[in-house]
PDB file of C-alpha atoms in Angstrom:
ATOM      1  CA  UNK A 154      21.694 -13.919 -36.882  1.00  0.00           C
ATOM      2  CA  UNK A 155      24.125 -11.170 -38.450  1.00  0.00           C
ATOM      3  CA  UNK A 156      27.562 -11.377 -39.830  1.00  0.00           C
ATOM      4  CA  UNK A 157      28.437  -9.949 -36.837  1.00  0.00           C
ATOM      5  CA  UNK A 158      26.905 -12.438 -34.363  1.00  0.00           C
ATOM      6  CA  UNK A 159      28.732 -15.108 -35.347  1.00  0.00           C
ATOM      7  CA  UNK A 160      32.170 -14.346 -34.898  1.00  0.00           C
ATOM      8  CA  UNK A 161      30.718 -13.024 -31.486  1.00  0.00           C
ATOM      9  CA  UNK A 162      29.370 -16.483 -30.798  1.00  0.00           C
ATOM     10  CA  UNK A 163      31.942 -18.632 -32.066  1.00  0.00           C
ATOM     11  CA  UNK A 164      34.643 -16.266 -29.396  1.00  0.00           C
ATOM     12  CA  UNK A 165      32.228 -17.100 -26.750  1.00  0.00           C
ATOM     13  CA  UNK A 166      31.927 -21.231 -27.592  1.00  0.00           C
ATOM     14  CA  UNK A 167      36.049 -20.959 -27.856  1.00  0.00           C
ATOM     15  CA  UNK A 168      36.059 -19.349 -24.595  1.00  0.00           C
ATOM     16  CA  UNK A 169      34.109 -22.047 -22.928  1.00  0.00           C
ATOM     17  CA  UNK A 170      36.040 -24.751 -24.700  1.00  0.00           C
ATOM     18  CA  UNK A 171      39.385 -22.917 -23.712  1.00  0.00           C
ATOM     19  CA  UNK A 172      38.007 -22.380 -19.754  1.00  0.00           C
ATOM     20  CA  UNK A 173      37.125 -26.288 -19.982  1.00  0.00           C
ATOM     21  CA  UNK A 174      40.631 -27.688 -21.333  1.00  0.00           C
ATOM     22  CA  UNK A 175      42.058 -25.465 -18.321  1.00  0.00           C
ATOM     23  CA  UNK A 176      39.890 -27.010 -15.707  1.00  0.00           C
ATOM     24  CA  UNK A 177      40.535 -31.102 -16.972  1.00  0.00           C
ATOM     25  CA  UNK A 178      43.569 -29.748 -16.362  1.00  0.00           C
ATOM     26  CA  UNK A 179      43.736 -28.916 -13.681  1.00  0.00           C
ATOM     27  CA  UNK A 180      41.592 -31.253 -12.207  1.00  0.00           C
ATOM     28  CA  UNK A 181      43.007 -34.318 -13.633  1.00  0.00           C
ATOM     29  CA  UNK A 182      46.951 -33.835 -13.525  1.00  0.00           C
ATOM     30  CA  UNK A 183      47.407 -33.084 -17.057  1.00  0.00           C
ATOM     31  CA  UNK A 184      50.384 -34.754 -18.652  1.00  0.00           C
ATOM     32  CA  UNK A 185      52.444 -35.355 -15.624  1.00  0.00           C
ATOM     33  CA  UNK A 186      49.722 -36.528 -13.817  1.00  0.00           C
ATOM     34  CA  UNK A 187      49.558 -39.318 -16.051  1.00  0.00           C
ATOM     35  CA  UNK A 188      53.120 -39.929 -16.056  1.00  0.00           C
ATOM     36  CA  UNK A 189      53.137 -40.001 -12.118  1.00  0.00           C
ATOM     37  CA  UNK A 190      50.804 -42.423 -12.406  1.00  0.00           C
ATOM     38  CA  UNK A 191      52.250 -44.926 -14.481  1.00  0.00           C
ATOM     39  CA  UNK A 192      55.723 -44.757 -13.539  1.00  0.00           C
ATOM     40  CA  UNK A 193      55.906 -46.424  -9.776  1.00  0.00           C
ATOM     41  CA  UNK A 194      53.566 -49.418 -11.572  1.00  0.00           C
ATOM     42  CA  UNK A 195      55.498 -49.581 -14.375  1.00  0.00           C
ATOM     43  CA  UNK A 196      58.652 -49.741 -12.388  1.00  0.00           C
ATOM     44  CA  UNK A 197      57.332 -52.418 -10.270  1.00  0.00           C
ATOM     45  CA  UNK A 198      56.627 -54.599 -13.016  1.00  0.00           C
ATOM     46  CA  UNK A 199      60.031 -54.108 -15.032  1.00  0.00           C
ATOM     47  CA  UNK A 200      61.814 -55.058 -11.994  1.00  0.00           C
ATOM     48  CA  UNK A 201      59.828 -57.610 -11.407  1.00  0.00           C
ATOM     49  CA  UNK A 202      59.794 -59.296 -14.656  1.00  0.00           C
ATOM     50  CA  UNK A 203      63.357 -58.902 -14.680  1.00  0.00           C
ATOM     51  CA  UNK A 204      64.290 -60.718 -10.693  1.00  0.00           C
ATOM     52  CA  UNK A 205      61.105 -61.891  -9.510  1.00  0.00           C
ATOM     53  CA  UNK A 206      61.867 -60.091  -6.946  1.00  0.00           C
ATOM     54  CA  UNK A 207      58.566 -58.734  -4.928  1.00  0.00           C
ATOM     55  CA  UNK A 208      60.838 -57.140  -2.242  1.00  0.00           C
ATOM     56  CA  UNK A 209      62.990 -55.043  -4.557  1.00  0.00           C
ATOM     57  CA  UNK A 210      60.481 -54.318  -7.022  1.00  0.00           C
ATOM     58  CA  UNK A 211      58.349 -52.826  -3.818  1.00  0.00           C
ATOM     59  CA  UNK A 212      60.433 -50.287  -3.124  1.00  0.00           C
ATOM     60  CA  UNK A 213      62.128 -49.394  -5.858  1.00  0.00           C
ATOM     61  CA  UNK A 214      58.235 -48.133  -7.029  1.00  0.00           C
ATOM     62  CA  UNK A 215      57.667 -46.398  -3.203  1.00  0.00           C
ATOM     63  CA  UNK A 216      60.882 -44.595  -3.844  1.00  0.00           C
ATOM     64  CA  UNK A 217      60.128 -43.117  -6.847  1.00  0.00           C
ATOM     65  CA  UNK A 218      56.555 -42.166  -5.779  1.00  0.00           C
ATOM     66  CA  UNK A 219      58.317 -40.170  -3.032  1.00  0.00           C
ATOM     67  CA  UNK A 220      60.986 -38.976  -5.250  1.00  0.00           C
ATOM     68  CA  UNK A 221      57.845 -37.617  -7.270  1.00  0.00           C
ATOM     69  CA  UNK A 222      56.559 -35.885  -4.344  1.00  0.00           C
ATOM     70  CA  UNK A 223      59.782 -34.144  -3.214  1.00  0.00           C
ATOM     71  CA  UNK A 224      59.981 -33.013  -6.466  1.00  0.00           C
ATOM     72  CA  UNK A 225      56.619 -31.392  -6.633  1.00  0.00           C
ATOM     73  CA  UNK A 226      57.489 -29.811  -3.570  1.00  0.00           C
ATOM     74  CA  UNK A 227      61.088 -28.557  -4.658  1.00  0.00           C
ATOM     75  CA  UNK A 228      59.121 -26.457  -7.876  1.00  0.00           C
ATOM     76  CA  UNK A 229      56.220 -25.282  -5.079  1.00  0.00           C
ATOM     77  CA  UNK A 230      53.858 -26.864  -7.284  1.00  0.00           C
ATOM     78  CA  UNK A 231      50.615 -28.740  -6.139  1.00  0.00           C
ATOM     79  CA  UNK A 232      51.407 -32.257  -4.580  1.00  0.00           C
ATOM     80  CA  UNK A 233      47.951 -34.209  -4.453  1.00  0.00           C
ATOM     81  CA  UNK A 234      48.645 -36.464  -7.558  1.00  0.00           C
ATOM     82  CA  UNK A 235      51.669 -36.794  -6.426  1.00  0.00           C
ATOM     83  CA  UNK A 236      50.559 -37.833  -2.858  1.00  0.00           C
ATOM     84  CA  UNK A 237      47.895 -39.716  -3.921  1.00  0.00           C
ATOM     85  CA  UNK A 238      50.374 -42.254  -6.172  1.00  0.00           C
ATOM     86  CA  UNK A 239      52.299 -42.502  -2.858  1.00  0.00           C
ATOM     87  CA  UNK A 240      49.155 -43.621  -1.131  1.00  0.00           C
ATOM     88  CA  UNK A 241      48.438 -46.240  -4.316  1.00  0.00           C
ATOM     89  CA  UNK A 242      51.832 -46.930  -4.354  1.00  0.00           C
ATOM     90  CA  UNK A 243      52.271 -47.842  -0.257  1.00  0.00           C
ATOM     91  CA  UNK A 244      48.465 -49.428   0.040  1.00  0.00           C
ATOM     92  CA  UNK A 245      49.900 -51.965  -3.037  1.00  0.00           C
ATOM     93  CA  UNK A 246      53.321 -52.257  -1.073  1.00  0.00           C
ATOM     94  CA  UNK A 247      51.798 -53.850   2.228  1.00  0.00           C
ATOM     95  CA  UNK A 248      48.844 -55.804   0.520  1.00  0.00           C
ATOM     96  CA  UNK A 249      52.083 -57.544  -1.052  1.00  0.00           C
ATOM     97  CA  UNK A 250      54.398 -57.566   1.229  1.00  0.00           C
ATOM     98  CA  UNK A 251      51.804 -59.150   3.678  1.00  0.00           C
ATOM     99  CA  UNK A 252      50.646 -61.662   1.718  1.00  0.00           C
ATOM    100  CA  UNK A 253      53.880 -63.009  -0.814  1.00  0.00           C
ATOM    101  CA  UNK A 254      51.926 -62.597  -3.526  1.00  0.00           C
ATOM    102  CA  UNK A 255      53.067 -60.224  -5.661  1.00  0.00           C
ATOM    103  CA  UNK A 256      49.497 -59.632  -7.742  1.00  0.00           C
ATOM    104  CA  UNK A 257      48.346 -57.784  -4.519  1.00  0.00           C
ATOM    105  CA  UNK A 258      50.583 -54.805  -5.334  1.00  0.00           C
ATOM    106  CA  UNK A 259      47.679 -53.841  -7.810  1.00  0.00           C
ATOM    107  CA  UNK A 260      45.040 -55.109  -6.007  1.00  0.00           C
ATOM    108  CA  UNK A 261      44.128 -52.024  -3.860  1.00  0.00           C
ATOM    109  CA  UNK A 262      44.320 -49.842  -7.181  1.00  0.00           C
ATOM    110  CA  UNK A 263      42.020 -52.214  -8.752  1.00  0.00           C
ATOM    111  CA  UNK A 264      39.248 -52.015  -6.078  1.00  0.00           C
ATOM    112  CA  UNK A 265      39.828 -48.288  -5.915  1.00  0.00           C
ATOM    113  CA  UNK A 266      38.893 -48.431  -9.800  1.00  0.00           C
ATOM    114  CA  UNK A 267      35.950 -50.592  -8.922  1.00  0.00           C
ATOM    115  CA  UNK A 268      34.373 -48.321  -6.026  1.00  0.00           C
ATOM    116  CA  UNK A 269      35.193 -45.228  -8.021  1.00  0.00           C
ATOM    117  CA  UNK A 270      33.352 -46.437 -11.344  1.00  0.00           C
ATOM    118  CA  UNK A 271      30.263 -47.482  -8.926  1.00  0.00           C
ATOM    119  CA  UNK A 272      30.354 -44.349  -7.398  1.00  0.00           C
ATOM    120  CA  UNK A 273      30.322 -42.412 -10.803  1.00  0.00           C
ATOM    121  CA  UNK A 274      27.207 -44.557 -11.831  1.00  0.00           C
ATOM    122  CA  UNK A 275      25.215 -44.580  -8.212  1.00  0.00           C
ATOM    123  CA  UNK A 276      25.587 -40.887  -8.012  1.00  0.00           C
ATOM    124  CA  UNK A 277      24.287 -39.985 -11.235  1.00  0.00           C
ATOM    125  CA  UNK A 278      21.340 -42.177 -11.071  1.00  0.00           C
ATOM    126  CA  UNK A 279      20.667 -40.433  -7.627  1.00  0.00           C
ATOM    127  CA  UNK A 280      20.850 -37.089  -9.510  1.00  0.00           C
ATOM    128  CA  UNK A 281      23.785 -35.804  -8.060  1.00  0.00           C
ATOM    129  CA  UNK A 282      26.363 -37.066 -10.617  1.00  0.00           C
ATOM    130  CA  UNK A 283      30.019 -37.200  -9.147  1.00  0.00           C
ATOM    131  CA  UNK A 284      31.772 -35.411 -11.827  1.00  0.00           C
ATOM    132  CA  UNK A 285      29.972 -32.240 -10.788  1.00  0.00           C
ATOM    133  CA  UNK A 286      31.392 -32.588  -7.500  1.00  0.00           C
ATOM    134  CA  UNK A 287      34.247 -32.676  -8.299  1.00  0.00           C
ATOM    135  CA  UNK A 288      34.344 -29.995 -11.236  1.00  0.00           C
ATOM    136  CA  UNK A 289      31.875 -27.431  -9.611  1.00  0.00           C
ATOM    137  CA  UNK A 290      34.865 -26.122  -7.549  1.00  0.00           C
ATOM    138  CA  UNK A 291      36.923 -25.897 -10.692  1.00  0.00           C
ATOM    139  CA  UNK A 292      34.577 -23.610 -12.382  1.00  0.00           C
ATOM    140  CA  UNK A 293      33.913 -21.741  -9.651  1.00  0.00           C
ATOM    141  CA  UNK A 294      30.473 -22.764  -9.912  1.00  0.00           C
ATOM    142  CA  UNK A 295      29.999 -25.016  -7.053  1.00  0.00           C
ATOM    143  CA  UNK A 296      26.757 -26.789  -7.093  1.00  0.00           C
ATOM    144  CA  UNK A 297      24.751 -24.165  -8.821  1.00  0.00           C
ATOM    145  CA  UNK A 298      24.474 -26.549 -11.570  1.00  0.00           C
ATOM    146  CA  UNK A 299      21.843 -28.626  -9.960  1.00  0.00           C
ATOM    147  CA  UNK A 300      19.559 -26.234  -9.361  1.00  0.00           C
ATOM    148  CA  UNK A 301      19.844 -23.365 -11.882  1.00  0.00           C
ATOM    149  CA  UNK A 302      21.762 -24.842 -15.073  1.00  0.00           C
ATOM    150  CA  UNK A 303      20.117 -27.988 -15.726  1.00  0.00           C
ATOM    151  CA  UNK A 304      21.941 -27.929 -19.300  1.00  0.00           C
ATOM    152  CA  UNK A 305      24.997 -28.389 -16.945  1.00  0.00           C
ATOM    153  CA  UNK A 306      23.608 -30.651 -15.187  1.00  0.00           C
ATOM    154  CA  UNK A 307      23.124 -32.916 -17.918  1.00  0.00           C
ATOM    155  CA  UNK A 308      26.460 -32.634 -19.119  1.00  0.00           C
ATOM    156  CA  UNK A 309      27.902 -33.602 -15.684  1.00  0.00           C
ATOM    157  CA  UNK A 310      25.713 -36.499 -15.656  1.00  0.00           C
ATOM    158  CA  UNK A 311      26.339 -37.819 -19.455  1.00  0.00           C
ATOM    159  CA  UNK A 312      29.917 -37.276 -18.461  1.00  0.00           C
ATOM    160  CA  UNK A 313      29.781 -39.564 -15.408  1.00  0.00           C
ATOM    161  CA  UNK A 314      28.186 -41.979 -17.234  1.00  0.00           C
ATOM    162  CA  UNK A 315      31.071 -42.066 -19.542  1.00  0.00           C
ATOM    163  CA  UNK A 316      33.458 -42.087 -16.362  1.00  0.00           C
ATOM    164  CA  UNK A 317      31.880 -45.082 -14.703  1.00  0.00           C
ATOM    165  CA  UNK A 318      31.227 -47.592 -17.323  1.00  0.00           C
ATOM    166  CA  UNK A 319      34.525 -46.860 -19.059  1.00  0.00           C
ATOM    167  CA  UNK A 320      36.134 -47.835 -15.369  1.00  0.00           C
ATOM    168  CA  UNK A 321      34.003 -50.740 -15.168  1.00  0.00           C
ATOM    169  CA  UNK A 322      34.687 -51.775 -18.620  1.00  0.00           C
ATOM    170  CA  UNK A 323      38.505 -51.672 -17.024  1.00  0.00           C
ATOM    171  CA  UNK A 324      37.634 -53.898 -14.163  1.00  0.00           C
ATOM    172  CA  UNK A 325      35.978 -56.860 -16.022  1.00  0.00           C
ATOM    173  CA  UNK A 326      39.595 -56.679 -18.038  1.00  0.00           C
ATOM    174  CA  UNK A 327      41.568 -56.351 -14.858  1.00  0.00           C
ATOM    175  CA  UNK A 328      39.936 -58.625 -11.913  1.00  0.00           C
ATOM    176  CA  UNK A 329      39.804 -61.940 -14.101  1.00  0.00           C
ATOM    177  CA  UNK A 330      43.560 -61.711 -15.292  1.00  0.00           C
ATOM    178  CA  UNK A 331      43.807 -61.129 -11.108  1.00  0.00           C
ATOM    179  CA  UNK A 332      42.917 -64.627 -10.625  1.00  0.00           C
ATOM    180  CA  UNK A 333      43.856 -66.202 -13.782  1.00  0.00           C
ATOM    181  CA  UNK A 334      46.986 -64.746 -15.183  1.00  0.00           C
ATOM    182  CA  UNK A 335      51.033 -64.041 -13.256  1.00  0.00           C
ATOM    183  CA  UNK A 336      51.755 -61.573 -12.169  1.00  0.00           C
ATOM    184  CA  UNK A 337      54.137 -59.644 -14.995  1.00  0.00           C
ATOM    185  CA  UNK A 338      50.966 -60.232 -17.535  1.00  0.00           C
ATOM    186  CA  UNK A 339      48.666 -58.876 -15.337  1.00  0.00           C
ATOM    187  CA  UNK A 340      51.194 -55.811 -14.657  1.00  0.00           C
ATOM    188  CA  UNK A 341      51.820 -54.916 -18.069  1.00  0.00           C
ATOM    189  CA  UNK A 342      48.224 -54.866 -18.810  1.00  0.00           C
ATOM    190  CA  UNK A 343      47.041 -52.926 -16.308  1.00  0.00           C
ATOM    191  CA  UNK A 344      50.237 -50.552 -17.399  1.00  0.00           C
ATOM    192  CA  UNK A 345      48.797 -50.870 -20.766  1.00  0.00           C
ATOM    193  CA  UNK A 346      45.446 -49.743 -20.048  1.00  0.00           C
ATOM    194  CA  UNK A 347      46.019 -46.784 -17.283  1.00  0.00           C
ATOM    195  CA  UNK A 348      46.311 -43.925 -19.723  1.00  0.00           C
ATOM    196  CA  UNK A 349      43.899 -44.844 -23.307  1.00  0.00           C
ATOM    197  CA  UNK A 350      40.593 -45.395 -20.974  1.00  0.00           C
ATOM    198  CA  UNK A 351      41.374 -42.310 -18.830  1.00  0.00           C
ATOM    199  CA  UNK A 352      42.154 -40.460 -22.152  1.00  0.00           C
ATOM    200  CA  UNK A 353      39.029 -41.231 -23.526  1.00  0.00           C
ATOM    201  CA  UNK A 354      37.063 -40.301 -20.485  1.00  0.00           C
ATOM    202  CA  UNK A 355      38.991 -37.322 -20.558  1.00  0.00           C
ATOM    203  CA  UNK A 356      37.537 -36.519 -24.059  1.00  0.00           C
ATOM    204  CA  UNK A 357      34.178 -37.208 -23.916  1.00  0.00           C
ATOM    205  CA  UNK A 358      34.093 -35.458 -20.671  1.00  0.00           C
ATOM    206  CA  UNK A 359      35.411 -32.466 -22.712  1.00  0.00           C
ATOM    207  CA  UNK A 360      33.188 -32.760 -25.288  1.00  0.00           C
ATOM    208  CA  UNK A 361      29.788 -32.673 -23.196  1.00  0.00           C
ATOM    209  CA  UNK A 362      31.053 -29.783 -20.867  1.00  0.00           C
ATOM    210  CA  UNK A 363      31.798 -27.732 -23.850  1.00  0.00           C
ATOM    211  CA  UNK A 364      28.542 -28.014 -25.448  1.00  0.00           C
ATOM    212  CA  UNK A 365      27.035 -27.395 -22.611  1.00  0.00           C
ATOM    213  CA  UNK A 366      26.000 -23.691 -20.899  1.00  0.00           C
ATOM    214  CA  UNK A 367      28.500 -21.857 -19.326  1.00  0.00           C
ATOM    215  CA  UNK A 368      29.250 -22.519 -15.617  1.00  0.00           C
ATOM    216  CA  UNK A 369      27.534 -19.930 -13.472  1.00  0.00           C
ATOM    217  CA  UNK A 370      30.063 -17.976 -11.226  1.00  0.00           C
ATOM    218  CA  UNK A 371      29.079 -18.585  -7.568  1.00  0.00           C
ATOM    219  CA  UNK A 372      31.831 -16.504  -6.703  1.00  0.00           C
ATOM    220  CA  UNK A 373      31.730 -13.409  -8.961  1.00  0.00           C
ATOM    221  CA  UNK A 374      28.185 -12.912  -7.964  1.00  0.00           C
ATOM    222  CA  UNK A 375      28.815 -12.978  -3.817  1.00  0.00           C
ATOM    223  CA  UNK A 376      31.545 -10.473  -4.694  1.00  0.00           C
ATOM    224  CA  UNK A 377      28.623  -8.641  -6.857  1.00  0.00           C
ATOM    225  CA  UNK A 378      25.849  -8.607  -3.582  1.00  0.00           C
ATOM    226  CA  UNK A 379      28.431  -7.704  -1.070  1.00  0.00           C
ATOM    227  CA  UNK A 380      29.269  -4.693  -3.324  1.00  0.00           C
ATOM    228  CA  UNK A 381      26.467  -3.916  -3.723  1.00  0.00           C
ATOM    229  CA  UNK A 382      25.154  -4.357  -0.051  1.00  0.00           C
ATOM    230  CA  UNK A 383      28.142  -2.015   0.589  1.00  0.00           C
ATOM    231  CA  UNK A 384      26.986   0.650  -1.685  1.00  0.00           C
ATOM    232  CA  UNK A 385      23.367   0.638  -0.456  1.00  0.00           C
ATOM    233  CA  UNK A 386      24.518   0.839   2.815  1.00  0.00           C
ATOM    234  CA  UNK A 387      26.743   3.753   1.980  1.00  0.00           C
ATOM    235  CA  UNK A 388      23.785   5.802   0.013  1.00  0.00           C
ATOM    236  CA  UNK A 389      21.789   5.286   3.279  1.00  0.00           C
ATOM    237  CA  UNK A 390      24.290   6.799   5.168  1.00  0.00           C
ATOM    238  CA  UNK A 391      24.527   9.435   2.952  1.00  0.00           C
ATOM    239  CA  UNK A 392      21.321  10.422   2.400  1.00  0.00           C
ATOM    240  CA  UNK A 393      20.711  10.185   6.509  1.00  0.00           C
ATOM    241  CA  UNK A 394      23.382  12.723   6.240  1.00  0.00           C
ATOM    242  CA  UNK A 395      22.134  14.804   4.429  1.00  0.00           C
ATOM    243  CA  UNK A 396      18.919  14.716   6.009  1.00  0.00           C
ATOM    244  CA  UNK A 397      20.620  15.606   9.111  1.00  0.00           C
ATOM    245  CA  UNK A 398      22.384  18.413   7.731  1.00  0.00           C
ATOM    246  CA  UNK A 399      19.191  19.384   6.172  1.00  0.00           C
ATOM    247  CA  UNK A 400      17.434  19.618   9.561  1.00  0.00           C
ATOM    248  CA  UNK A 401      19.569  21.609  11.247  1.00  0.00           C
ATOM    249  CA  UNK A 402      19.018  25.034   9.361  1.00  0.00           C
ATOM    250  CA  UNK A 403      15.419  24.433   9.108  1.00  0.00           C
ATOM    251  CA  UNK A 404      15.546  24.190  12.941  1.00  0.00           C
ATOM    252  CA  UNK A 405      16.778  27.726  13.084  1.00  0.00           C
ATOM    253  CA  UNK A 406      14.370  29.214  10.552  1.00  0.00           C
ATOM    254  CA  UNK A 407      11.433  27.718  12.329  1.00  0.00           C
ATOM    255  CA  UNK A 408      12.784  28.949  15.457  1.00  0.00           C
TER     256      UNK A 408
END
């Protein structure tokens, strides 16, 4: 390797790093992700430490998750985070209201937590590893990485790894204070562990996608064959053409 290699390489590796920061991003809400999905819980459990009241503290946290939404669609900006606290947010709402017990606001989120770290772990061992599913679209890659970037592949799969047990480790702290603890102690833990775990699944996500190969543009190369389809088709017609042309005077002259 030369001196200038390096700085060549090191661009590239930033690149890759910077193009991976963009699509957590994107993919996982980013900052205000996070905060939409703490504040309707965290609502709930202030009001509800403060009146006991399931009722009030209900939809006070509905009300903001909407508030949320309507606010995402005032700035035009993309709504599913948003949308999907509402649809936490409402699930928790009847489990409650139906049964008086206020611990079932967070039950649905807990089981969603549950089937979501199972499903990170079942569909890596089946070698299609969720977080590639979900990322491939990101990158623009789609699922190219199972066949033709097995580096990738890899990645996806150490990174789902990472995904499911940290969610699991989350459930054997959740489910027992479900049946053991009240209902403000099991609020203001859960509160207290929605963003570190997701943080650190963040980051070690980050870290094995940006050591790994770059994603492989699925897009960029059907643009690529269609052009290029389109310019052999065009240099056929051309040179049939010509070849007509051609024929014509050498018609006459063998005439």
């Amino acid at each position: 390797m030369t001196s200038l290699d390096k700085p060549t390489e090191d661009t590239q590796q930033d690149d890759a790093r910077a193009v991976t920061e963009a699509a957590l991003f994107e993919a996982f809400g980013g900052v205000r992700g996070m905060v939409e999905t703490v504040v309707p819980g965290l609502l709930f459990v202030t009001i509800y430490t403060i009146n006991k009241d399931l009722h009030m503290s209900a939809i006070a946290a509905l009300a903001v998750s909407l508030v949320l939404v309507v606010v995402r669609l005032a700035m035009k900006d993309t709504v599913k985070h948003a949308f999907s606290g509402v649809f936490g947010v409402a699930f928790g709402v009847v489990f409650a209201t139906m049964t008086g017990n206020a611990k079932d606001f967070y039950l649905p989120g807990m089981l969603y937590t549950l089937g979501l770290s199972l499903a990170y772990i079942i569909t890596t061992l089946c070698g299609v590893p969720l977080l590639g599913l979900i990322l491939g679209p990101v990158f623009k890659e789609n699922l190219s990485w199972r066949t033709r970037n097995p580096g990738r592949k890899k990645a996806y799969a150490k990174a789902s790894y990472a995904w499911g047990l940290i969610l699991l480790a989350k459930c054997a702290i959740l489910f027992p204070l479900y049946w053991w603890a009240d209902t403000t102690q099991l609020g203001w833990v859960l509160i207290a562990l929605k963003i570190p775990p997701f943080l650190l699944a963040v980051w070690l996500t980050w870290v094995f996608l940006a050591k790994a190969p770059a994603p492989i543009d699925v897009f960029a190369e059907m643009e690529a064959e269609e052009k290029a389809a389109e310019q052999k088709e065009k240099a056929a017609e051309s040179k049939a053409a010509a070849e007509s042309a051609d024929a014509g005077p050498r018609h006459r002259r063998d005439g």
